[in-house]
Tab-separated table of C-alpha atoms (C1' of nucleotides) in Angstrom:
chain	number	residue	atom	x	y	z
T	1	MET	CA	53.516	113.593	81.334
T	2	ALA	CA	56.051	115.650	79.302
T	3	THR	CA	53.194	117.665	78.038
T	4	LYS	CA	54.793	121.223	78.090
T	5	ARG	CA	57.638	120.710	75.490
T	6	GLY	CA	58.830	117.734	73.432
T	7	GLU	CA	62.369	119.010	74.260
T	8	ASN	CA	64.172	116.849	77.218
T	9	VAL	CA	61.972	115.664	79.994
T	10	PRO	CA	64.390	112.813	80.955
T	11	ALA	CA	62.632	111.714	84.329
T	12	PRO	CA	59.701	112.490	86.385
T	13	ALA	CA	62.250	114.177	88.690
T	14	GLY	CA	61.112	112.294	91.787
T	15	LEU	CA	64.681	112.437	93.151
T	16	SER	CA	66.129	110.029	95.970
T	17	ARG	CA	69.702	109.566	97.126
T	18	GLU	CA	69.542	106.054	95.361
T	19	ARG	CA	68.464	107.640	92.138
T	20	VAL	CA	71.067	110.240	92.344
T	21	CYS	CA	74.043	107.604	92.945
T	22	GLY	CA	72.780	105.298	90.601
T	23	GLU	CA	72.896	107.842	87.902
T	24	ALA	CA	76.247	109.113	89.164
T	25	LEU	CA	77.649	105.547	88.768
T	26	ALA	CA	76.102	105.251	85.280
T	27	LEU	CA	77.591	108.536	84.254
T	28	VAL	CA	81.147	107.717	85.562
T	29	ASP	CA	81.005	104.238	84.113
T	30	ALA	CA	80.154	105.760	80.722
T	31	GLU	CA	82.434	108.856	80.668
T	32	GLY	CA	84.925	108.642	83.522
T	33	LEU	CA	85.301	110.223	86.869
T	34	GLU	CA	86.313	113.441	85.419
T	35	ALA	CA	83.015	113.758	83.592
T	36	LEU	CA	81.111	113.817	86.990
T	37	SER	CA	79.912	117.339	87.952
T	38	MET	CA	76.991	118.276	89.991
T	39	ARG	CA	75.645	120.245	87.017
T	40	ARG	CA	76.101	117.358	84.459
T	41	LEU	CA	74.593	114.977	86.906
T	42	GLY	CA	71.536	117.273	87.486
T	43	ALA	CA	71.191	117.572	83.830
T	44	ARG	CA	70.883	113.996	83.260
T	45	LEU	CA	68.211	113.765	85.988
T	46	GLY	CA	66.208	116.697	84.505
T	47	VAL	CA	67.077	118.847	87.518
T	48	GLU	CA	69.148	121.736	88.603
T	49	ALA	CA	72.422	120.927	90.162
T	50	MET	CA	71.359	122.534	93.533
T	51	SER	CA	68.560	120.107	93.894
T	52	LEU	CA	71.250	117.294	94.238
T	53	TYR	CA	72.136	118.728	97.518
T	54	ARG	CA	68.776	117.727	99.115
T	55	HIS	CA	69.955	114.072	98.706
T	56	VAL	CA	73.839	114.163	99.071
T	57	ARG	CA	75.863	116.414	101.561
T	58	ASN	CA	78.677	116.983	99.172
T	59	LYS	CA	80.398	115.927	96.077
T	60	ALA	CA	82.915	114.023	98.433
T	61	ASP	CA	79.652	112.207	99.954
T	62	LEU	CA	78.544	111.400	96.288
T	63	LEU	CA	82.110	109.827	95.730
T	64	ASP	CA	81.725	107.949	98.901
T	65	ALA	CA	78.472	106.590	97.695
T	66	LEU	CA	79.842	105.342	94.395
T	67	HIS	CA	82.486	103.617	96.181
T	68	ALA	CA	80.061	102.063	98.586
T	69	ALA	CA	77.702	101.043	95.313
T	70	VAL	CA	80.574	99.284	93.831
T	71	LEU	CA	81.568	97.274	96.621
T	72	GLY	CA	78.070	96.436	97.195
T	73	ASP	CA	77.639	94.463	94.139
T	74	LEU	CA	80.129	91.807	95.640
T	75	LYS	CA	78.432	88.630	94.958
T	76	PRO	CA	80.996	85.872	95.817
T	77	GLU	CA	80.398	82.733	93.801
T	78	GLY	CA	80.859	79.681	96.219
T	79	GLY	CA	78.444	81.245	98.716
T	80	ASP	CA	77.869	78.129	100.629
T	81	ALA	CA	81.276	76.790	101.124
T	82	ARG	CA	82.955	76.557	104.352
T	83	ASP	CA	86.406	75.879	103.277
T	84	TRP	CA	88.384	79.133	104.100
T	85	ARG	CA	90.487	78.823	100.947
T	86	GLU	CA	87.454	78.564	98.728
T	87	LEU	CA	85.805	81.546	100.512
T	88	LEU	CA	88.720	83.831	100.403
T	89	GLY	CA	89.591	82.877	96.872
T	90	GLY	CA	85.942	83.387	95.878
T	91	LEU	CA	85.953	86.849	97.612
T	92	ALA	CA	89.187	88.080	95.622
T	93	ARG	CA	87.863	86.673	92.339
T	94	ALA	CA	84.117	88.375	93.018
T	95	LEU	CA	86.242	91.490	93.873
T	96	ARG	CA	88.305	91.385	90.774
T	97	THR	CA	85.303	90.967	88.666
T	98	THR	CA	83.476	93.807	90.183
T	99	LEU	CA	86.267	96.247	89.983
T	100	LEU	CA	86.996	95.447	86.304
T	101	GLN	CA	83.277	96.151	85.771
T	102	HIS	CA	83.882	99.686	87.006
T	103	PRO	CA	87.261	100.594	85.981
T	104	HIS	CA	86.656	104.380	86.242
T	105	VAL	CA	85.684	104.067	90.133
T	106	LEU	CA	89.212	102.645	90.601
T	107	PRO	CA	90.874	105.700	91.697
T	108	LEU	CA	88.356	106.221	94.601
T	109	PHE	CA	89.816	103.077	95.976
T	110	THR	CA	93.015	104.932	96.695
T	111	THR	CA	91.265	107.409	98.465
T	112	ARG	CA	88.375	105.886	100.500
T	113	PRO	CA	88.542	103.265	103.299
T	114	VAL	CA	86.437	100.225	102.652
T	115	ARG	CA	83.311	100.436	104.729
T	116	ALA	CA	80.428	99.275	102.701
T	117	PRO	CA	78.350	97.015	104.943
T	118	GLU	CA	77.782	94.793	102.270
T	119	ALA	CA	81.185	94.215	101.629
T	120	VAL	CA	82.027	93.925	105.403
T	121	ALA	CA	79.366	91.221	105.729
T	122	THR	CA	81.063	89.300	102.943
T	123	VAL	CA	84.355	89.587	104.608
T	124	THR	CA	82.898	88.520	107.899
T	125	ARG	CA	81.834	85.158	106.456
T	126	VAL	CA	85.380	84.602	105.395
T	127	GLN	CA	86.737	85.585	108.739
T	128	ASP	CA	84.609	83.049	110.471
T	129	ALA	CA	85.540	80.179	108.350
T	130	MET	CA	89.142	80.816	108.993
T	131	ALA	CA	88.584	81.057	112.768
T	132	HIS	CA	86.716	77.763	112.479
T	133	ALA	CA	89.893	76.453	110.485
T	134	GLY	CA	91.968	77.305	113.660
T	135	PHE	CA	93.433	80.858	112.144
T	136	ARG	CA	94.247	83.245	114.865
T	137	PRO	CA	92.724	86.780	114.416
T	138	ALA	CA	95.952	88.420	113.567
T	139	GLU	CA	96.677	85.655	110.898
T	140	ILE	CA	93.031	86.182	109.569
T	141	GLU	CA	93.423	89.922	109.261
T	142	GLN	CA	96.906	89.495	107.565
T	143	ALA	CA	95.592	86.799	105.107
T	144	ILE	CA	92.359	89.013	103.961
T	145	TYR	CA	94.487	92.017	103.848
T	146	VAL	CA	97.108	90.460	101.692
T	147	VAL	CA	94.785	89.078	99.290
T	148	GLY	CA	92.810	92.298	99.074
T	149	MET	CA	95.819	94.313	98.356
T	150	PHE	CA	96.828	91.878	95.657
T	151	THR	CA	93.456	92.160	93.991
T	152	ILE	CA	92.966	95.814	94.060
T	153	GLY	CA	96.609	96.049	92.612
T	154	HIS	CA	95.808	93.699	89.924
T	155	ALA	CA	92.639	95.531	89.025
T	156	ILE	CA	94.564	98.645	88.768
T	157	PHE	CA	97.100	97.065	86.237
T	158	ASP	CA	94.345	95.333	84.405
T	159	ALA	CA	92.304	98.291	83.709
T	160	GLN	CA	95.205	100.380	82.514
T	161	GLY	CA	96.374	97.782	80.166
T	162	ALA	CA	92.786	97.428	78.804
T	163	HIS	CA	93.419	101.087	77.140
T	164	ARG	CA	96.668	100.284	75.872
T	165	ALA	CA	97.428	98.689	72.527
T	166	ALA	CA	101.100	96.971	72.968
T	167	GLU	CA	100.255	95.094	76.289
T	168	ARG	CA	96.798	93.816	75.184
T	169	ALA	CA	97.574	90.536	76.361
T	170	ASP	CA	94.278	88.793	75.818
T	171	ASP	CA	92.134	88.773	78.830
T	172	ARG	CA	92.687	84.925	79.307
T	173	ARG	CA	96.218	85.420	80.131
T	174	ARG	CA	95.734	88.396	82.513
T	175	ALA	CA	93.067	86.362	84.417
T	176	ALA	CA	95.813	83.523	84.559
T	177	THR	CA	98.185	85.944	86.076
T	178	PHE	CA	95.604	86.917	88.529
T	179	ARG	CA	94.874	83.376	89.418
T	180	PHE	CA	98.538	82.585	89.705
T	181	GLY	CA	99.458	85.366	92.221
T	182	LEU	CA	96.195	84.463	94.153
T	183	GLU	CA	96.958	80.803	94.499
T	184	ALA	CA	100.631	81.802	95.397
T	185	LEU	CA	99.086	83.767	98.209
T	186	LEU	CA	96.695	81.211	99.423
T	187	ASP	CA	99.488	78.664	99.298
T	188	GLY	CA	101.569	81.042	101.531
T	189	ILE	CA	98.829	81.639	104.040
T	190	ALA	CA	98.232	77.800	104.339
T	191	ARG	CA	101.763	77.155	104.833
T	192	ALA	CA	102.323	79.968	107.324
T	193	HIS	CA	99.386	78.546	109.229
T	194	ARG	CA	100.855	75.064	109.322
T	195	ARG	CA	104.084	76.088	110.267
T	196	PRO	CA	104.989	77.975	113.608
T	197	ARG	CA	104.991	81.885	113.405
T	198	ARG	CA	108.588	82.826	113.931
T	199	GLN	CA	111.645	81.075	114.867
T	200	SER	CA	111.018	80.029	118.635
T	201	PRO	CA	113.012	77.139	119.728
T	202	ILE	CA	110.243	75.419	122.151
T	203	PRO	CA	106.751	76.554	121.062
T	204	ARG	CA	104.392	75.630	123.824
T	205	SER	CA	101.135	73.732	123.145
T	206	HIS	CA	100.315	75.023	119.687
T	207	SER	CA	101.153	78.464	119.198
T	208	SER	CA	104.692	80.059	119.634
D	1	MET	CA	116.871	140.974	94.590
D	2	ALA	CA	113.494	141.706	96.234
D	3	THR	CA	113.872	145.476	96.069
D	4	LYS	CA	110.533	146.515	94.930
D	5	ARG	CA	108.387	145.024	97.727
D	6	GLY	CA	108.893	143.219	100.727
D	7	GLU	CA	105.818	141.142	100.042
D	8	ASN	CA	106.011	137.826	98.355
D	9	VAL	CA	109.104	137.500	96.071
D	10	PRO	CA	109.194	133.454	96.297
D	11	ALA	CA	111.718	133.058	93.565
D	12	PRO	CA	113.902	134.460	90.776
D	13	ALA	CA	111.149	132.974	88.387
D	14	GLY	CA	113.748	131.469	86.282
D	15	LEU	CA	111.071	128.748	85.354
D	16	SER	CA	111.838	125.368	83.942
D	17	ARG	CA	110.009	122.059	83.457
D	18	GLU	CA	112.011	120.639	86.416
D	19	ARG	CA	111.314	123.541	88.535
D	20	VAL	CA	107.684	123.448	87.658
D	21	CYS	CA	107.234	119.707	88.370
D	22	GLY	CA	109.335	119.937	91.298
D	23	GLU	CA	107.214	122.300	92.900
D	24	ALA	CA	104.152	120.747	92.012
D	25	LEU	CA	105.237	117.528	93.744
D	26	ALA	CA	106.082	119.537	96.926
D	27	LEU	CA	102.731	120.826	96.766
D	28	VAL	CA	100.929	117.944	96.283
D	29	ASP	CA	102.892	115.841	98.970
D	30	ALA	CA	102.071	118.957	101.307
D	31	GLU	CA	98.502	119.464	100.695
D	32	GLY	CA	97.167	116.665	98.362
D	33	LEU	CA	96.257	116.138	94.709
D	34	GLU	CA	93.169	118.183	95.069
D	35	ALA	CA	95.206	121.389	95.980
D	36	LEU	CA	97.045	121.302	92.941
D	37	SER	CA	95.594	123.899	90.519
D	38	MET	CA	97.686	125.936	87.867
D	39	ARG	CA	96.975	129.278	89.653
D	40	ARG	CA	98.162	128.067	93.027
D	41	LEU	CA	101.175	126.304	91.588
D	42	GLY	CA	101.833	129.696	89.906
D	43	ALA	CA	101.493	131.460	92.896
D	44	ARG	CA	104.227	129.072	94.674
D	45	LEU	CA	106.412	129.943	91.752
D	46	GLY	CA	105.858	133.650	91.972
D	47	VAL	CA	104.452	133.701	88.416
D	48	GLU	CA	100.899	133.868	86.816
D	49	ALA	CA	99.231	130.437	86.128
D	50	MET	CA	99.513	131.151	82.253
D	51	SER	CA	103.361	130.934	82.468
D	52	LEU	CA	103.176	127.493	83.310
D	53	TYR	CA	101.892	126.473	79.905
D	54	ARG	CA	105.468	127.510	78.466
D	55	HIS	CA	107.025	124.291	80.369
D	56	VAL	CA	103.938	121.911	80.471
D	57	ARG	CA	101.543	121.075	77.788
D	58	ASN	CA	98.402	120.506	80.160
D	59	LYS	CA	97.355	119.717	83.724
D	60	ALA	CA	97.361	116.132	82.355
D	61	ASP	CA	100.981	116.531	81.194
D	62	LEU	CA	101.950	118.056	84.797
D	63	LEU	CA	100.358	114.919	86.298
D	64	ASP	CA	102.159	112.635	84.148
D	65	ALA	CA	105.274	114.320	85.124
D	66	LEU	CA	104.567	113.741	88.769
D	67	HIS	CA	103.895	110.179	88.422
D	68	ALA	CA	107.163	109.885	86.564
D	69	ALA	CA	109.110	111.742	88.858
D	70	VAL	CA	107.995	109.472	91.843
D	71	LEU	CA	108.719	106.324	89.791
D	72	GLY	CA	112.232	108.023	89.148
D	73	ASP	CA	113.175	108.011	92.825
D	74	LEU	CA	113.236	104.243	92.840
D	75	LYS	CA	116.496	103.157	94.266
D	76	PRO	CA	116.441	99.432	95.034
D	77	GLU	CA	118.920	98.301	97.783
D	78	GLY	CA	120.768	95.294	96.690
D	79	GLY	CA	121.965	96.786	93.459
D	80	ASP	CA	124.964	94.659	92.941
D	81	ALA	CA	123.113	91.255	93.561
D	82	ARG	CA	122.601	88.892	90.819
D	83	ASP	CA	120.161	86.731	92.516
D	84	TRP	CA	116.735	87.272	90.952
D	85	ARG	CA	115.007	86.760	93.849
D	86	GLU	CA	116.833	89.392	95.951
D	87	LEU	CA	116.660	91.849	92.990
D	88	LEU	CA	112.822	91.306	92.515
D	89	GLY	CA	112.316	91.596	96.153
D	90	GLY	CA	114.556	94.560	96.355
D	91	LEU	CA	112.524	96.300	93.628
D	92	ALA	CA	109.276	95.685	95.423
D	93	ARG	CA	110.710	97.077	98.756
D	94	ALA	CA	112.155	100.160	97.040
D	95	LEU	CA	108.667	100.787	95.361
D	96	ARG	CA	106.921	100.361	98.592
D	97	THR	CA	109.059	103.132	99.974
D	98	THR	CA	108.626	105.399	97.489
D	99	LEU	CA	105.174	105.145	97.113
D	100	LEU	CA	104.459	105.545	100.983
D	101	GLN	CA	106.710	108.694	100.705
D	102	HIS	CA	104.432	110.088	98.306
D	103	PRO	CA	100.975	108.906	99.103
D	104	HIS	CA	98.957	111.704	97.862
D	105	VAL	CA	100.442	110.777	94.156
D	106	LEU	CA	98.935	107.283	94.593
D	107	PRO	CA	95.621	107.868	92.684
D	108	LEU	CA	97.773	108.905	89.723
D	109	PHE	CA	98.965	105.136	89.605
D	110	THR	CA	95.326	104.001	88.813
D	111	THR	CA	95.214	106.446	85.979
D	112	ARG	CA	98.583	106.399	84.248
D	113	PRO	CA	100.758	103.587	82.637
D	114	VAL	CA	104.250	103.063	84.332
D	115	ARG	CA	106.576	104.456	81.852
D	116	ALA	CA	109.068	106.335	83.416
D	117	PRO	CA	112.342	105.250	81.812
D	118	GLU	CA	114.378	105.375	85.472
D	119	ALA	CA	111.852	102.785	86.440
D	120	VAL	CA	111.926	100.940	83.298
D	121	ALA	CA	115.734	100.570	83.485
D	122	THR	CA	115.367	99.134	87.059
D	123	VAL	CA	112.851	96.590	85.884
D	124	THR	CA	115.376	95.509	82.859
D	125	ARG	CA	117.868	94.580	85.371
D	126	VAL	CA	115.535	92.314	87.290
D	127	GLN	CA	114.198	90.631	84.006
D	128	ASP	CA	118.085	90.126	82.809
D	129	ALA	CA	118.493	88.348	86.240
D	130	MET	CA	115.471	86.071	85.960
D	131	ALA	CA	116.451	85.275	82.229
D	132	HIS	CA	119.821	84.051	83.289
D	133	ALA	CA	118.264	82.275	86.168
D	134	GLY	CA	116.515	80.210	83.138
D	135	PHE	CA	113.092	81.878	83.517
D	136	ARG	CA	111.196	82.110	80.205
D	137	PRO	CA	109.912	85.594	78.965
D	138	ALA	CA	106.307	84.967	79.794
D	139	GLU	CA	107.264	83.855	83.247
D	140	ILE	CA	109.341	86.904	83.678
D	141	GLU	CA	106.606	89.229	82.804
D	142	GLN	CA	104.192	87.433	84.886
D	143	ALA	CA	106.552	87.442	88.011
D	144	ILE	CA	107.146	91.229	87.716
D	145	TYR	CA	103.592	91.936	87.104
D	146	VAL	CA	102.252	89.919	90.043
D	147	VAL	CA	104.963	91.560	92.367
D	148	GLY	CA	104.070	95.035	91.150
D	149	MET	CA	100.298	94.552	91.437
D	150	PHE	CA	100.872	93.515	95.108
D	151	THR	CA	103.099	96.260	95.964
D	152	ILE	CA	100.837	98.868	94.651
D	153	GLY	CA	97.902	97.388	96.217
D	154	HIS	CA	99.742	97.242	99.741
D	155	ALA	CA	100.592	100.928	99.309
D	156	ILE	CA	97.219	102.004	98.724
D	157	PHE	CA	95.852	100.271	101.813
D	158	ASP	CA	98.814	101.384	103.871
D	159	ALA	CA	98.423	105.053	102.809
D	160	GLN	CA	94.771	104.879	103.657
D	161	GLY	CA	95.320	103.201	107.064
D	162	ALA	CA	97.676	106.021	107.950
D	163	HIS	CA	94.932	108.411	108.117
D	164	ARG	CA	92.802	106.128	110.113
D	165	ALA	CA	92.681	105.871	113.892
D	166	ALA	CA	91.270	102.606	114.615
D	167	GLU	CA	93.499	100.485	112.427
D	168	ARG	CA	96.782	102.113	113.110
D	169	ALA	CA	98.434	98.855	113.672
D	170	ASP	CA	101.948	100.094	113.940
D	171	ASP	CA	104.313	100.534	110.983
D	172	ARG	CA	105.983	97.412	111.982
D	173	ARG	CA	103.174	95.145	111.522
D	174	ARG	CA	102.030	96.676	108.274
D	175	ALA	CA	105.617	96.239	106.978
D	176	ALA	CA	105.510	92.546	108.307
D	177	THR	CA	102.260	92.015	106.445
D	178	PHE	CA	103.892	93.393	103.197
D	179	ARG	CA	106.960	91.073	103.744
D	180	PHE	CA	104.848	88.091	104.338
D	181	GLY	CA	102.802	88.661	100.997
D	182	LEU	CA	105.907	89.401	99.265
D	183	GLU	CA	107.830	86.305	100.247
D	184	ALA	CA	104.466	84.244	99.313
D	185	LEU	CA	104.720	85.502	95.929
D	186	LEU	CA	108.363	84.958	95.589
D	187	ASP	CA	107.954	81.349	96.915
D	188	GLY	CA	105.167	80.867	94.301
D	189	ILE	CA	107.326	82.201	91.569
D	190	ALA	CA	110.348	79.987	92.274
D	191	ARG	CA	107.948	76.839	92.788
D	192	ALA	CA	106.343	77.398	89.504
D	193	HIS	CA	109.918	77.639	87.913
D	194	ARG	CA	110.898	74.518	89.303
D	195	ARG	CA	107.562	72.688	88.431
D	196	PRO	CA	106.345	72.342	84.977
D	197	ARG	CA	104.139	75.001	83.379
D	198	ARG	CA	100.944	72.987	82.913
D	199	GLN	CA	100.296	69.385	82.742
D	200	SER	CA	102.439	68.354	79.898
D	201	PRO	CA	103.184	64.665	79.816
D	202	ILE	CA	106.834	64.459	78.693
D	203	PRO	CA	108.606	67.726	79.218
D	204	ARG	CA	111.898	67.717	77.602
D	205	SER	CA	115.509	68.198	78.879
D	206	HIS	CA	115.672	69.466	82.524
D	207	SER	CA	112.380	71.078	83.488
D	208	SER	CA	109.948	68.273	84.621
A	1	DA	C1'	58.895	119.892	101.495
A	2	DC	C1'	61.368	120.117	97.636
A	3	DC	C1'	63.263	122.633	93.757
A	4	DT	C1'	65.507	127.103	91.648
A	5	DG	C1'	68.060	131.685	90.385
A	6	DA	C1'	71.595	134.188	91.241
A	7	DA	C1'	75.633	134.652	93.162
A	8	DC	C1'	80.493	133.975	95.033
A	9	DA	C1'	84.898	132.088	94.594
A	10	DC	C1'	87.269	129.287	92.288
A	11	DC	C1'	88.850	126.160	87.953
A	12	DG	C1'	91.701	124.930	83.085
A	13	DT	C1'	92.843	127.126	78.750
A	14	DT	C1'	93.200	130.501	74.715
A	15	DC	C1'	95.015	134.319	72.529
A	16	DA	C1'	96.329	138.550	71.596
A	17	DA	C1'	99.148	141.829	73.783
A	18	DG	C1'	103.131	143.365	76.425
A	19	DT	C1'	108.548	143.488	77.339
S	1	DA	C1'	111.835	134.483	74.148
S	2	DC	C1'	109.328	134.510	78.008
S	3	DC	C1'	105.774	136.284	80.788
S	4	DT	C1'	100.972	138.710	81.420
S	5	DG	C1'	95.675	140.547	81.256
S	6	DA	C1'	91.566	139.854	80.057
S	7	DA	C1'	88.305	136.656	78.562
S	8	DC	C1'	85.542	132.065	78.182
S	9	DA	C1'	83.418	128.280	79.550
S	10	DC	C1'	83.159	125.816	83.231
S	11	DC	C1'	83.464	124.146	88.309
S	12	DG	C1'	81.357	123.483	93.860
S	13	DT	C1'	78.608	125.300	97.102
S	14	DT	C1'	75.433	128.983	99.821
S	15	DC	C1'	71.400	131.131	100.378
S	16	DA	C1'	67.417	133.539	99.953
S	17	DA	C1'	63.443	133.084	97.403
S	18	DG	C1'	59.893	130.704	94.958
S	19	DT	C1'	55.789	126.839	94.456
DNA sequence: ACCTGAACACCGTTCAAGT
DNA sequence: ACCTGAACACCGTTCAAGT
């Protein structure tokens, strides 16, 4: 192959949605979200920009795919644990790791709902463990919500600070701050579960 | 005025940085970040796009101004309190309110460092109260960091959910979830302050 | 079936020119 | 001093045309 000219010939151009999205993620990781244009992405794949529309509906669709791809990486550590606290904590730590590996994709998280099926599956495992530990559905939703909020907020702060000179408190300290907040939230969740929901004078049986 | 043609004549065109940024914020609040272009903004102000460059270095500069303007709104409630917990909690609640009033500006928070002087001043008041309560500088920074992360994370989730049909749990419940996480964090901060920092065998004076 | 060229309606930004 | 016209190098996207 590449017999015509020794110029560019970057790839055999067997395009596919996967290849398009993968290359887009590589481009964004390397040069930032603003550097992603259909024309530049096409060039990277050795193809005209218009060819991409065969595999991607839109630029918005491409961005959705990027968002999903990052969430798809999610590989929580303590996969075999059944302790809700370890599962939920592990999910948060895995999310932090993933987000910090793709900091340029973070703005998409402010715009797109979390719907990647892989991520949803991971969340389901946490939900099951919490249900098994006696949490009620509303409590479970709240717990996961709260931990997710904190984690994405942290990733945003952290990714910002990484560019700044002044507050380059070393990574160890930022990680410690994350850990501190996460443990505080897990404590809060555990405590709320042990206590009754609100101030109701005579709770019947075990709920309020 | 408006004697030439009864067509458009939107403003006397006495441009200023303030007017440019204010109109930009109005445009973004109304139509989203993507709708903001120099040409459209110029049109709204009754002026050609190029005139804006007299008052704004760049589009990036304009976005920075938007970010700062939103943070400038920050008006925490319990302004006269000296209780650190009330001050820090009030700051978080005020930030939440402001962010939810300008949801389209949220993506900028993933990209720009928080540097608006008004916001910094508010933060300084919280820092002073915490120092007065006996927190050490590192603890103070960590506390404010953690609460800020959580709040911005929450705002992102909340703003997303507001568009979605399925999870439109009513506002009251979302606010309750925010409150729950915030209180958990404040509890954690208070507890960490009462306890020793790490496992140090013989702490001196009053912290054990 | 898959890719392309040309075209359309937009961008941000510069610069010399108008008043 | 402040605003503008024309221009440049880019965008996303459509559509008819090529192979």
